[in-house]
Each structure stands twice: as structure tokens, then as C-alpha cells.
């Protein structure tokens, strides 16, 4: 009796490569068979391609173009999960949803004509990749986990996205969405607490900047010595007193911190404030080039299937009669 030989890494790689080669051979065989079949039954293939291409071009006509709209909001108090759930709830109020508890028209206070042009409300996390509390990119692929310590999800920013057939009405829809997101009382309570904290931080920073400015003025210009002291330092000259030089990094850090907090405080105008206004992608989702290629491919595949059924009609009828 022969003993079974254990597979090593080389055997596994060879088996994988053989499997991939067989798969591509299988694909090439059926593509070639489909080409020959479509040539033999060319009238069926042409009719099928013409039908599906017409449907694709009708769906991608300019009057039916659908645009993807993106914007970024700053959260002053509410959590990203709460805003995320509330925004995505708009998709559950669409007219074609089964028994929505509240329609999109009621949520956004818009007309039915405006509501039927909106769809697919999504949210994405904004990522800080440089650890500088600044947005670097949006995780549209949704492949960055919450436990990632290099690409960190920003706790106070969120990217919003929806689709519309009427890009000219985006400013109005933006105002309606912001009003809808800022409506909950719990969002307003969290905003008031956050705004009060930011105001105290702003006042604290301003006071420390004034103290630091007074300290610098006293060292450089005080005690009746208007001239700045210069000392030799290596091949160069050290301007000012050495004590002041020790505080330069602290001064820069203080001003950088104040600048960041001033920017945050300026955007703290509502629980959910817009940072980047909603902008539509100029290329429609259902553009003619994309859907024309899809129509050609689907038409050719369906034509091959119908042509195969016509060629094998006797076998199919015999199988049905069994």
C-alpha cells in the first residue's frame, strides 16, 4: 500500500497555478464558442445587441442623468454614529420603500417632485493620516477599521453623499438636509455644551497669547534697552537673549494651537455645520459611455444564450417532453 505524500509549499503553488490556468482556458473556450455561435446565428446576436443597447441608451439619456453629490460636515457635539444613522435614515423614507414610517418629503419638507429625484443617502468617515487633527482623505472604500491607529477616523467630521437628478437644486437640498440633521433636541443640547467649552478654550488661548506677548516685549524692549542683544553662536549670531530662545518652540506651539482652535470655534455655529458644500460630480453615474458598453456586453451574452437555445432546440424539446 502506497503511503500518501504530504504536500509542500511548492506543490501548493503548482496546484494553484494549474487551477488558475485551467480557469482562464475555460473562459477562453467559452468566449471563442460564443464568438462562433454569434457568427452562425448573427441575426439573433444583432437583434439582441440592438435591443439591449437601445435600453441602455434610453436609461442614460440626458434627461435621466443621475449625479453623485458629496459634502463634508463638522460635528459640534453630536457623535458620528448618531449623525450617520440619522442621515442614512433618509434612504428609508424613499417613495418606493415598503411602508416607510416617515416619507422623505416629510423628513426634508420638500415636494414630491423634488423627493423622487433623490436617492442613495450614504455616509463615509473622514480620515486623519498624519496625526495633525486635519482631514486628509475620505474613506469611500470603507476599508479602514475603527481600531486603525495610523489612519484614524476623525470624531468630529463626516462625509455625506447622495444622488440626484437635479443638480441645480443642490443648494436648496443642502439647507433642507442641514435643518433635518440639526432638528433633534439631543443634538442641540450637545451643541450648547460643546460651544460653551470652545468659548472657554478660546478665551483661555487669547489670555495666554497676551501674556506671552507681554513677556516677549518685556525681555526684548523692557528696562530701557530698545536694542536687541546679539551673541556669537558657532558660525552665526544668536538674536535676543538665550532665555527667550528657549521659549521659541513654546511660542510656536501656542500660536498653532490657537489657530486650530480659532478655526474650530469659527465653524461651531450649529450641531452639524457644513465645511465643504455639496458639490455634484460633473460625470453622471449613468453616463452613455458606461451604459453603452454594458448594453453591448449584456446584449452579446443574451444573444449567445438565445442562439445556443435555438441551435439546441431539439434537445431542449426532448428534455422537456421527458
PDB file of C-alpha atoms in Angstrom, residues 17-317:
ATOM      1  CA  UNK A  17      -1.132  27.934 -10.815  1.00  0.00           C
ATOM      2  CA  UNK A  18      -2.673  24.920 -12.574  1.00  0.00           C
ATOM      3  CA  UNK A  19      -6.097  25.907 -11.266  1.00  0.00           C
ATOM      4  CA  UNK A  20      -5.700  29.491 -12.495  1.00  0.00           C
ATOM      5  CA  UNK A  21      -4.509  28.281 -15.920  1.00  0.00           C
ATOM      6  CA  UNK A  22      -7.493  25.907 -16.215  1.00  0.00           C
ATOM      7  CA  UNK A  23      -9.863  28.718 -15.255  1.00  0.00           C
ATOM      8  CA  UNK A  24      -8.512  31.063 -17.951  1.00  0.00           C
ATOM      9  CA  UNK A  25      -8.588  28.230 -20.509  1.00  0.00           C
ATOM     10  CA  UNK A  26     -12.222  27.630 -19.594  1.00  0.00           C
ATOM     11  CA  UNK A  27     -13.023  31.336 -20.019  1.00  0.00           C
ATOM     12  CA  UNK A  28     -11.181  31.475 -23.369  1.00  0.00           C
ATOM     13  CA  UNK A  29     -13.000  28.357 -24.617  1.00  0.00           C
ATOM     14  CA  UNK A  30     -16.458  29.749 -23.879  1.00  0.00           C
ATOM     15  CA  UNK A  31     -15.594  33.177 -25.295  1.00  0.00           C
ATOM     16  CA  UNK A  32     -14.422  31.525 -28.506  1.00  0.00           C
ATOM     17  CA  UNK A  33     -17.510  29.298 -28.579  1.00  0.00           C
ATOM     18  CA  UNK A  34     -19.716  32.348 -28.081  1.00  0.00           C
ATOM     19  CA  UNK A  35     -17.997  34.210 -30.932  1.00  0.00           C
ATOM     20  CA  UNK A  36     -18.510  31.248 -33.296  1.00  0.00           C
ATOM     21  CA  UNK A  37     -22.103  30.886 -32.148  1.00  0.00           C
ATOM     22  CA  UNK A  38     -22.828  34.586 -32.633  1.00  0.00           C
ATOM     23  CA  UNK A  39     -21.400  34.390 -36.181  1.00  0.00           C
ATOM     24  CA  UNK A  40     -23.512  31.355 -37.074  1.00  0.00           C
ATOM     25  CA  UNK A  41     -26.674  32.985 -35.681  1.00  0.00           C
ATOM     26  CA  UNK A  42     -25.678  36.558 -36.428  1.00  0.00           C
ATOM     27  CA  UNK A  43     -29.245  37.855 -36.868  1.00  0.00           C
ATOM     28  CA  UNK A  44     -30.113  36.802 -33.292  1.00  0.00           C
ATOM     29  CA  UNK A  45     -26.950  38.424 -31.918  1.00  0.00           C
ATOM     30  CA  UNK A  46     -27.541  41.656 -33.820  1.00  0.00           C
ATOM     31  CA  UNK A  47     -31.160  41.889 -32.649  1.00  0.00           C
ATOM     32  CA  UNK A  48     -30.186  41.190 -29.037  1.00  0.00           C
ATOM     33  CA  UNK A  49     -27.377  43.775 -29.072  1.00  0.00           C
ATOM     34  CA  UNK A  50     -29.652  46.354 -30.694  1.00  0.00           C
ATOM     35  CA  UNK A  51     -32.357  45.734 -28.065  1.00  0.00           C
ATOM     36  CA  UNK A  52     -30.133  45.989 -25.010  1.00  0.00           C
ATOM     37  CA  UNK A  53     -28.102  48.862 -26.442  1.00  0.00           C
ATOM     38  CA  UNK A  54     -31.337  50.791 -27.032  1.00  0.00           C
ATOM     39  CA  UNK A  55     -32.444  50.139 -23.443  1.00  0.00           C
ATOM     40  CA  UNK A  56     -29.045  51.250 -22.111  1.00  0.00           C
ATOM     41  CA  UNK A  57     -29.031  54.453 -24.177  1.00  0.00           C
ATOM     42  CA  UNK A  58     -32.606  55.209 -23.120  1.00  0.00           C
ATOM     43  CA  UNK A  59     -31.693  54.789 -19.456  1.00  0.00           C
ATOM     44  CA  UNK A  60     -28.612  57.024 -19.916  1.00  0.00           C
ATOM     45  CA  UNK A  61     -30.413  59.795 -21.796  1.00  0.00           C
ATOM     46  CA  UNK A  62     -29.563  63.338 -20.569  1.00  0.00           C
ATOM     47  CA  UNK A  63     -33.000  63.838 -19.010  1.00  0.00           C
ATOM     48  CA  UNK A  64     -32.384  60.795 -16.793  1.00  0.00           C
ATOM     49  CA  UNK A  65     -28.790  61.513 -15.793  1.00  0.00           C
ATOM     50  CA  UNK A  66     -28.064  60.840 -12.115  1.00  0.00           C
ATOM     51  CA  UNK A  67     -25.309  62.815 -10.389  1.00  0.00           C
ATOM     52  CA  UNK A  68     -23.355  61.871  -7.275  1.00  0.00           C
ATOM     53  CA  UNK A  69     -23.207  64.698  -4.724  1.00  0.00           C
ATOM     54  CA  UNK A  70     -20.603  64.896  -1.928  1.00  0.00           C
ATOM     55  CA  UNK A  71     -20.132  67.205   1.040  1.00  0.00           C
ATOM     56  CA  UNK A  72     -18.337  67.276   4.404  1.00  0.00           C
ATOM     57  CA  UNK A  73     -19.875  68.384   7.692  1.00  0.00           C
ATOM     58  CA  UNK A  74     -18.349  69.261  11.060  1.00  0.00           C
ATOM     59  CA  UNK A  75     -19.987  67.801  14.163  1.00  0.00           C
ATOM     60  CA  UNK A  76     -20.123  70.158  17.148  1.00  0.00           C
ATOM     61  CA  UNK A  77     -21.362  67.867  19.885  1.00  0.00           C
ATOM     62  CA  UNK A  78     -23.247  65.001  18.209  1.00  0.00           C
ATOM     63  CA  UNK A  79     -21.365  61.752  17.647  1.00  0.00           C
ATOM     64  CA  UNK A  80     -20.533  60.475  14.171  1.00  0.00           C
ATOM     65  CA  UNK A  81     -22.654  57.340  14.710  1.00  0.00           C
ATOM     66  CA  UNK A  82     -25.742  59.388  15.643  1.00  0.00           C
ATOM     67  CA  UNK A  83     -25.424  61.690  12.616  1.00  0.00           C
ATOM     68  CA  UNK A  84     -24.631  58.703  10.404  1.00  0.00           C
ATOM     69  CA  UNK A  85     -27.817  56.883  11.475  1.00  0.00           C
ATOM     70  CA  UNK A  86     -29.980  59.985  11.065  1.00  0.00           C
ATOM     71  CA  UNK A  87     -28.677  60.825   7.578  1.00  0.00           C
ATOM     72  CA  UNK A  88     -28.913  57.262   6.273  1.00  0.00           C
ATOM     73  CA  UNK A  89     -32.492  57.111   7.583  1.00  0.00           C
ATOM     74  CA  UNK A  90     -33.389  59.409   4.677  1.00  0.00           C
ATOM     75  CA  UNK A  91     -32.905  56.429   2.348  1.00  0.00           C
ATOM     76  CA  UNK A  92     -35.608  54.534   4.237  1.00  0.00           C
ATOM     77  CA  UNK A  93     -38.121  57.271   3.505  1.00  0.00           C
ATOM     78  CA  UNK A  94     -37.985  56.901  -0.278  1.00  0.00           C
ATOM     79  CA  UNK A  95     -41.294  56.586  -2.099  1.00  0.00           C
ATOM     80  CA  UNK A  96     -40.510  53.069  -3.317  1.00  0.00           C
ATOM     81  CA  UNK A  97     -39.685  51.743   0.157  1.00  0.00           C
ATOM     82  CA  UNK A  98     -42.271  49.411   1.682  1.00  0.00           C
ATOM     83  CA  UNK A  99     -44.389  51.202   4.282  1.00  0.00           C
ATOM     84  CA  UNK A 100     -41.925  53.922   5.409  1.00  0.00           C
ATOM     85  CA  UNK A 101     -42.712  55.296   8.859  1.00  0.00           C
ATOM     86  CA  UNK A 102     -41.938  58.779   7.542  1.00  0.00           C
ATOM     87  CA  UNK A 103     -41.527  59.761   3.917  1.00  0.00           C
ATOM     88  CA  UNK A 104     -38.619  61.713   2.511  1.00  0.00           C
ATOM     89  CA  UNK A 105     -40.959  64.620   1.767  1.00  0.00           C
ATOM     90  CA  UNK A 106     -41.876  64.845   5.455  1.00  0.00           C
ATOM     91  CA  UNK A 107     -38.291  64.466   6.665  1.00  0.00           C
ATOM     92  CA  UNK A 108     -36.841  67.210   4.457  1.00  0.00           C
ATOM     93  CA  UNK A 109     -40.000  69.281   3.986  1.00  0.00           C
ATOM     94  CA  UNK A 110     -39.790  69.118   0.201  1.00  0.00           C
ATOM     95  CA  UNK A 111     -42.268  68.469  -2.600  1.00  0.00           C
ATOM     96  CA  UNK A 112     -42.886  65.078  -4.167  1.00  0.00           C
ATOM     97  CA  UNK A 113     -41.289  66.272  -7.412  1.00  0.00           C
ATOM     98  CA  UNK A 114     -38.069  67.071  -5.527  1.00  0.00           C
ATOM     99  CA  UNK A 115     -38.192  63.840  -3.499  1.00  0.00           C
ATOM    100  CA  UNK A 116     -38.392  61.481  -6.479  1.00  0.00           C
ATOM    101  CA  UNK A 117     -35.134  62.953  -7.820  1.00  0.00           C
ATOM    102  CA  UNK A 118     -33.161  61.992  -4.682  1.00  0.00           C
ATOM    103  CA  UNK A 119     -31.769  58.565  -3.760  1.00  0.00           C
ATOM    104  CA  UNK A 120     -28.981  56.567  -2.081  1.00  0.00           C
ATOM    105  CA  UNK A 121     -28.056  58.529   1.037  1.00  0.00           C
ATOM    106  CA  UNK A 122     -24.648  57.353   2.328  1.00  0.00           C
ATOM    107  CA  UNK A 123     -22.055  58.475   4.866  1.00  0.00           C
ATOM    108  CA  UNK A 124     -18.278  57.943   4.976  1.00  0.00           C
ATOM    109  CA  UNK A 125     -15.653  58.548   7.624  1.00  0.00           C
ATOM    110  CA  UNK A 126     -13.070  61.307   7.208  1.00  0.00           C
ATOM    111  CA  UNK A 127      -9.526  60.073   7.867  1.00  0.00           C
ATOM    112  CA  UNK A 128      -6.601  61.809   9.590  1.00  0.00           C
ATOM    113  CA  UNK A 129      -3.483  60.058   8.256  1.00  0.00           C
ATOM    114  CA  UNK A 130      -0.816  62.483   9.584  1.00  0.00           C
ATOM    115  CA  UNK A 131      -1.973  62.818  13.201  1.00  0.00           C
ATOM    116  CA  UNK A 132      -2.349  66.592  12.868  1.00  0.00           C
ATOM    117  CA  UNK A 133      -6.125  66.833  13.507  1.00  0.00           C
ATOM    118  CA  UNK A 134      -6.634  67.740   9.844  1.00  0.00           C
ATOM    119  CA  UNK A 135      -8.719  65.831   7.295  1.00  0.00           C
ATOM    120  CA  UNK A 136      -6.514  64.055   4.750  1.00  0.00           C
ATOM    121  CA  UNK A 137      -8.975  61.930   2.763  1.00  0.00           C
ATOM    122  CA  UNK A 138     -12.401  60.307   2.835  1.00  0.00           C
ATOM    123  CA  UNK A 139     -12.724  56.548   3.257  1.00  0.00           C
ATOM    124  CA  UNK A 140     -15.072  55.954   0.312  1.00  0.00           C
ATOM    125  CA  UNK A 141     -13.988  52.298   0.116  1.00  0.00           C
ATOM    126  CA  UNK A 142     -14.942  51.788   3.781  1.00  0.00           C
ATOM    127  CA  UNK A 143     -11.934  49.538   4.416  1.00  0.00           C
ATOM    128  CA  UNK A 144     -10.327  51.396   7.349  1.00  0.00           C
ATOM    129  CA  UNK A 145     -11.391  49.857  10.692  1.00  0.00           C
ATOM    130  CA  UNK A 146     -12.096  51.857  13.814  1.00  0.00           C
ATOM    131  CA  UNK A 147      -9.077  50.285  15.581  1.00  0.00           C
ATOM    132  CA  UNK A 148      -6.569  51.533  12.986  1.00  0.00           C
ATOM    133  CA  UNK A 149      -4.016  53.727  14.761  1.00  0.00           C
ATOM    134  CA  UNK A 150      -2.292  55.094  11.632  1.00  0.00           C
ATOM    135  CA  UNK A 151      -5.320  56.185   9.598  1.00  0.00           C
ATOM    136  CA  UNK A 152      -7.614  57.494  12.324  1.00  0.00           C
ATOM    137  CA  UNK A 153     -11.290  58.289  11.861  1.00  0.00           C
ATOM    138  CA  UNK A 154     -11.928  61.913  12.795  1.00  0.00           C
ATOM    139  CA  UNK A 155     -14.511  62.103  15.612  1.00  0.00           C
ATOM    140  CA  UNK A 156     -15.907  65.486  14.569  1.00  0.00           C
ATOM    141  CA  UNK A 157     -16.185  65.185  10.774  1.00  0.00           C
ATOM    142  CA  UNK A 158     -18.273  63.104   8.406  1.00  0.00           C
ATOM    143  CA  UNK A 159     -18.630  62.927   4.617  1.00  0.00           C
ATOM    144  CA  UNK A 160     -22.194  62.840   3.253  1.00  0.00           C
ATOM    145  CA  UNK A 161     -23.216  61.585  -0.163  1.00  0.00           C
ATOM    146  CA  UNK A 162     -26.455  61.254  -2.107  1.00  0.00           C
ATOM    147  CA  UNK A 163     -27.595  61.078  -5.713  1.00  0.00           C
ATOM    148  CA  UNK A 164     -29.872  63.450  -7.553  1.00  0.00           C
ATOM    149  CA  UNK A 165     -31.328  64.045 -10.990  1.00  0.00           C
ATOM    150  CA  UNK A 166     -31.485  67.804 -10.463  1.00  0.00           C
ATOM    151  CA  UNK A 167     -28.042  69.292  -9.686  1.00  0.00           C
ATOM    152  CA  UNK A 168     -29.447  72.817  -9.931  1.00  0.00           C
ATOM    153  CA  UNK A 169     -31.476  72.196  -6.759  1.00  0.00           C
ATOM    154  CA  UNK A 170     -28.472  71.109  -4.654  1.00  0.00           C
ATOM    155  CA  UNK A 171     -28.205  74.378  -2.595  1.00  0.00           C
ATOM    156  CA  UNK A 172     -31.849  74.067  -1.556  1.00  0.00           C
ATOM    157  CA  UNK A 173     -31.466  70.372  -0.677  1.00  0.00           C
ATOM    158  CA  UNK A 174     -28.323  71.228   1.315  1.00  0.00           C
ATOM    159  CA  UNK A 175     -30.257  73.660   3.504  1.00  0.00           C
ATOM    160  CA  UNK A 176     -33.048  71.120   3.991  1.00  0.00           C
ATOM    161  CA  UNK A 177     -30.583  68.377   4.984  1.00  0.00           C
ATOM    162  CA  UNK A 178     -28.816  70.640   7.494  1.00  0.00           C
ATOM    163  CA  UNK A 179     -32.144  71.662   9.016  1.00  0.00           C
ATOM    164  CA  UNK A 180     -33.138  67.997   9.276  1.00  0.00           C
ATOM    165  CA  UNK A 181     -29.830  66.972  10.901  1.00  0.00           C
ATOM    166  CA  UNK A 182     -29.909  69.850  13.410  1.00  0.00           C
ATOM    167  CA  UNK A 183     -33.512  69.287  14.488  1.00  0.00           C
ATOM    168  CA  UNK A 184     -33.132  66.715  17.350  1.00  0.00           C
ATOM    169  CA  UNK A 185     -33.120  68.179  20.857  1.00  0.00           C
ATOM    170  CA  UNK A 186     -30.266  65.905  21.981  1.00  0.00           C
ATOM    171  CA  UNK A 187     -28.106  67.341  19.178  1.00  0.00           C
ATOM    172  CA  UNK A 188     -28.915  70.874  20.340  1.00  0.00           C
ATOM    173  CA  UNK A 189     -28.066  70.046  23.966  1.00  0.00           C
ATOM    174  CA  UNK A 190     -24.712  68.505  22.963  1.00  0.00           C
ATOM    175  CA  UNK A 191     -24.009  71.546  20.761  1.00  0.00           C
ATOM    176  CA  UNK A 192     -24.611  74.036  23.579  1.00  0.00           C
ATOM    177  CA  UNK A 193     -22.216  72.180  25.875  1.00  0.00           C
ATOM    178  CA  UNK A 194     -19.569  71.947  23.152  1.00  0.00           C
ATOM    179  CA  UNK A 195     -19.957  75.615  22.217  1.00  0.00           C
ATOM    180  CA  UNK A 196     -19.514  76.676  25.846  1.00  0.00           C
ATOM    181  CA  UNK A 197     -16.332  74.594  26.155  1.00  0.00           C
ATOM    182  CA  UNK A 198     -14.949  76.018  22.910  1.00  0.00           C
ATOM    183  CA  UNK A 199     -15.693  79.567  24.084  1.00  0.00           C
ATOM    184  CA  UNK A 200     -13.778  78.986  27.320  1.00  0.00           C
ATOM    185  CA  UNK A 201     -10.846  77.488  25.383  1.00  0.00           C
ATOM    186  CA  UNK A 202     -10.872  80.479  23.019  1.00  0.00           C
ATOM    187  CA  UNK A 203     -10.784  82.941  25.914  1.00  0.00           C
ATOM    188  CA  UNK A 204      -8.027  80.923  27.621  1.00  0.00           C
ATOM    189  CA  UNK A 205      -5.885  80.938  24.460  1.00  0.00           C
ATOM    190  CA  UNK A 206      -6.362  84.660  23.919  1.00  0.00           C
ATOM    191  CA  UNK A 207      -5.306  85.378  27.510  1.00  0.00           C
ATOM    192  CA  UNK A 208      -2.165  83.247  27.190  1.00  0.00           C
ATOM    193  CA  UNK A 209      -1.235  84.863  23.875  1.00  0.00           C
ATOM    194  CA  UNK A 210      -1.450  88.294  25.529  1.00  0.00           C
ATOM    195  CA  UNK A 211       0.698  87.103  28.445  1.00  0.00           C
ATOM    196  CA  UNK A 212       3.287  85.643  26.094  1.00  0.00           C
ATOM    197  CA  UNK A 213       3.320  88.853  24.044  1.00  0.00           C
ATOM    198  CA  UNK A 214       3.848  90.905  27.194  1.00  0.00           C
ATOM    199  CA  UNK A 215       6.662  88.581  28.289  1.00  0.00           C
ATOM    200  CA  UNK A 216       8.430  88.901  24.938  1.00  0.00           C
ATOM    201  CA  UNK A 217       8.044  92.694  24.948  1.00  0.00           C
ATOM    202  CA  UNK A 218       9.487  92.898  28.448  1.00  0.00           C
ATOM    203  CA  UNK A 219      12.533  90.804  27.549  1.00  0.00           C
ATOM    204  CA  UNK A 220      13.283  92.481  24.232  1.00  0.00           C
ATOM    205  CA  UNK A 221      12.204  96.069  24.763  1.00  0.00           C
ATOM    206  CA  UNK A 222      11.889  96.479  28.518  1.00  0.00           C
ATOM    207  CA  UNK A 223      14.205  98.096  31.105  1.00  0.00           C
ATOM    208  CA  UNK A 224      15.089 100.934  28.743  1.00  0.00           C
ATOM    209  CA  UNK A 225      17.097  98.757  26.355  1.00  0.00           C
ATOM    210  CA  UNK A 226      15.482  99.091  22.919  1.00  0.00           C
ATOM    211  CA  UNK A 227      18.350  97.321  21.173  1.00  0.00           C
ATOM    212  CA  UNK A 228      18.187  93.561  20.725  1.00  0.00           C
ATOM    213  CA  UNK A 229      21.074  91.655  22.268  1.00  0.00           C
ATOM    214  CA  UNK A 230      23.222  89.615  19.853  1.00  0.00           C
ATOM    215  CA  UNK A 231      25.629  86.839  20.814  1.00  0.00           C
ATOM    216  CA  UNK A 232      28.041  84.624  18.946  1.00  0.00           C
ATOM    217  CA  UNK A 233      26.775  81.089  18.447  1.00  0.00           C
ATOM    218  CA  UNK A 234      29.030  78.843  16.381  1.00  0.00           C
ATOM    219  CA  UNK A 235      29.458  80.365  12.937  1.00  0.00           C
ATOM    220  CA  UNK A 236      26.363  82.567  13.307  1.00  0.00           C
ATOM    221  CA  UNK A 237      24.784  85.116  15.579  1.00  0.00           C
ATOM    222  CA  UNK A 238      22.086  84.427  18.193  1.00  0.00           C
ATOM    223  CA  UNK A 239      19.500  87.204  18.212  1.00  0.00           C
ATOM    224  CA  UNK A 240      17.952  88.108  21.541  1.00  0.00           C
ATOM    225  CA  UNK A 241      18.534  86.681  24.981  1.00  0.00           C
ATOM    226  CA  UNK A 242      19.187  82.989  25.390  1.00  0.00           C
ATOM    227  CA  UNK A 243      16.246  82.731  27.803  1.00  0.00           C
ATOM    228  CA  UNK A 244      13.893  83.814  25.039  1.00  0.00           C
ATOM    229  CA  UNK A 245      15.341  81.293  22.590  1.00  0.00           C
ATOM    230  CA  UNK A 246      14.334  78.520  24.964  1.00  0.00           C
ATOM    231  CA  UNK A 247      10.695  79.592  24.657  1.00  0.00           C
ATOM    232  CA  UNK A 248      10.525  79.817  20.850  1.00  0.00           C
ATOM    233  CA  UNK A 249       9.080  76.307  20.401  1.00  0.00           C
ATOM    234  CA  UNK A 250       6.508  77.008  23.094  1.00  0.00           C
ATOM    235  CA  UNK A 251       5.504  80.237  21.374  1.00  0.00           C
ATOM    236  CA  UNK A 252       5.071  78.497  18.015  1.00  0.00           C
ATOM    237  CA  UNK A 253       3.085  75.655  19.587  1.00  0.00           C
ATOM    238  CA  UNK A 254       0.831  78.133  21.365  1.00  0.00           C
ATOM    239  CA  UNK A 255       0.061  80.089  18.203  1.00  0.00           C
ATOM    240  CA  UNK A 256      -0.504  76.880  16.191  1.00  0.00           C
ATOM    241  CA  UNK A 257      -2.863  75.577  18.867  1.00  0.00           C
ATOM    242  CA  UNK A 258      -4.712  78.906  18.931  1.00  0.00           C
ATOM    243  CA  UNK A 259      -5.033  78.882  15.140  1.00  0.00           C
ATOM    244  CA  UNK A 260      -6.559  75.386  15.134  1.00  0.00           C
ATOM    245  CA  UNK A 261      -8.975  76.245  17.931  1.00  0.00           C
ATOM    246  CA  UNK A 262      -9.967  79.506  16.247  1.00  0.00           C
ATOM    247  CA  UNK A 263     -10.827  77.599  13.062  1.00  0.00           C
ATOM    248  CA  UNK A 264     -12.852  75.063  15.050  1.00  0.00           C
ATOM    249  CA  UNK A 265     -14.591  77.810  17.001  1.00  0.00           C
ATOM    250  CA  UNK A 266     -15.475  79.655  13.776  1.00  0.00           C
ATOM    251  CA  UNK A 267     -17.242  76.515  12.476  1.00  0.00           C
ATOM    252  CA  UNK A 268     -19.084  75.957  15.751  1.00  0.00           C
ATOM    253  CA  UNK A 269     -22.331  77.543  14.558  1.00  0.00           C
ATOM    254  CA  UNK A 270     -24.682  74.541  14.716  1.00  0.00           C
ATOM    255  CA  UNK A 271     -24.685  70.895  15.884  1.00  0.00           C
ATOM    256  CA  UNK A 272     -23.971  69.867  12.289  1.00  0.00           C
ATOM    257  CA  UNK A 273     -22.228  72.616  10.309  1.00  0.00           C
ATOM    258  CA  UNK A 274     -21.226  72.429   6.667  1.00  0.00           C
ATOM    259  CA  UNK A 275     -17.496  72.622   5.956  1.00  0.00           C
ATOM    260  CA  UNK A 276     -17.416  71.666   2.268  1.00  0.00           C
ATOM    261  CA  UNK A 277     -20.630  72.479   0.457  1.00  0.00           C
ATOM    262  CA  UNK A 278     -22.355  69.762  -1.523  1.00  0.00           C
ATOM    263  CA  UNK A 279     -20.851  69.528  -4.999  1.00  0.00           C
ATOM    264  CA  UNK A 280     -22.073  67.297  -7.824  1.00  0.00           C
ATOM    265  CA  UNK A 281     -19.677  65.150  -9.797  1.00  0.00           C
ATOM    266  CA  UNK A 282     -19.863  66.519 -13.380  1.00  0.00           C
ATOM    267  CA  UNK A 283     -19.746  62.962 -14.795  1.00  0.00           C
ATOM    268  CA  UNK A 284     -23.171  61.289 -14.392  1.00  0.00           C
ATOM    269  CA  UNK A 285     -23.329  57.887 -12.743  1.00  0.00           C
ATOM    270  CA  UNK A 286     -25.316  56.560 -15.703  1.00  0.00           C
ATOM    271  CA  UNK A 287     -23.314  58.217 -18.478  1.00  0.00           C
ATOM    272  CA  UNK A 288     -23.746  56.973 -22.036  1.00  0.00           C
ATOM    273  CA  UNK A 289     -20.245  55.559 -22.477  1.00  0.00           C
ATOM    274  CA  UNK A 290     -20.509  53.353 -19.397  1.00  0.00           C
ATOM    275  CA  UNK A 291     -24.033  52.115 -20.056  1.00  0.00           C
ATOM    276  CA  UNK A 292     -23.389  51.767 -23.790  1.00  0.00           C
ATOM    277  CA  UNK A 293     -20.579  49.298 -23.035  1.00  0.00           C
ATOM    278  CA  UNK A 294     -22.810  47.478 -20.539  1.00  0.00           C
ATOM    279  CA  UNK A 295     -25.609  47.282 -23.123  1.00  0.00           C
ATOM    280  CA  UNK A 296     -23.246  45.855 -25.759  1.00  0.00           C
ATOM    281  CA  UNK A 297     -21.860  43.223 -23.385  1.00  0.00           C
ATOM    282  CA  UNK A 298     -25.232  42.140 -21.983  1.00  0.00           C
ATOM    283  CA  UNK A 299     -26.755  42.126 -25.475  1.00  0.00           C
ATOM    284  CA  UNK A 300     -23.979  39.905 -26.818  1.00  0.00           C
ATOM    285  CA  UNK A 301     -24.241  37.474 -23.878  1.00  0.00           C
ATOM    286  CA  UNK A 302     -28.034  37.237 -24.154  1.00  0.00           C
ATOM    287  CA  UNK A 303     -27.738  36.834 -27.933  1.00  0.00           C
ATOM    288  CA  UNK A 304     -25.320  33.904 -27.441  1.00  0.00           C
ATOM    289  CA  UNK A 305     -27.701  32.297 -24.936  1.00  0.00           C
ATOM    290  CA  UNK A 306     -30.691  32.622 -27.269  1.00  0.00           C
ATOM    291  CA  UNK A 307     -28.613  31.396 -30.229  1.00  0.00           C
ATOM    292  CA  UNK A 308     -27.486  28.360 -28.237  1.00  0.00           C
ATOM    293  CA  UNK A 309     -31.100  27.580 -27.312  1.00  0.00           C
ATOM    294  CA  UNK A 310     -32.117  27.841 -30.964  1.00  0.00           C
ATOM    295  CA  UNK A 311     -29.301  25.502 -32.049  1.00  0.00           C
ATOM    296  CA  UNK A 312     -30.110  23.013 -29.306  1.00  0.00           C
ATOM    297  CA  UNK A 313     -33.897  23.370 -29.601  1.00  0.00           C
ATOM    298  CA  UNK A 314     -34.409  19.670 -30.465  1.00  0.00           C
ATOM    299  CA  UNK A 315     -32.524  18.559 -27.353  1.00  0.00           C
ATOM    300  CA  UNK A 316     -34.409  21.073 -25.229  1.00  0.00           C
ATOM    301  CA  UNK A 317     -37.798  19.918 -26.562  1.00  0.00           C
TER     302      UNK A 317
END
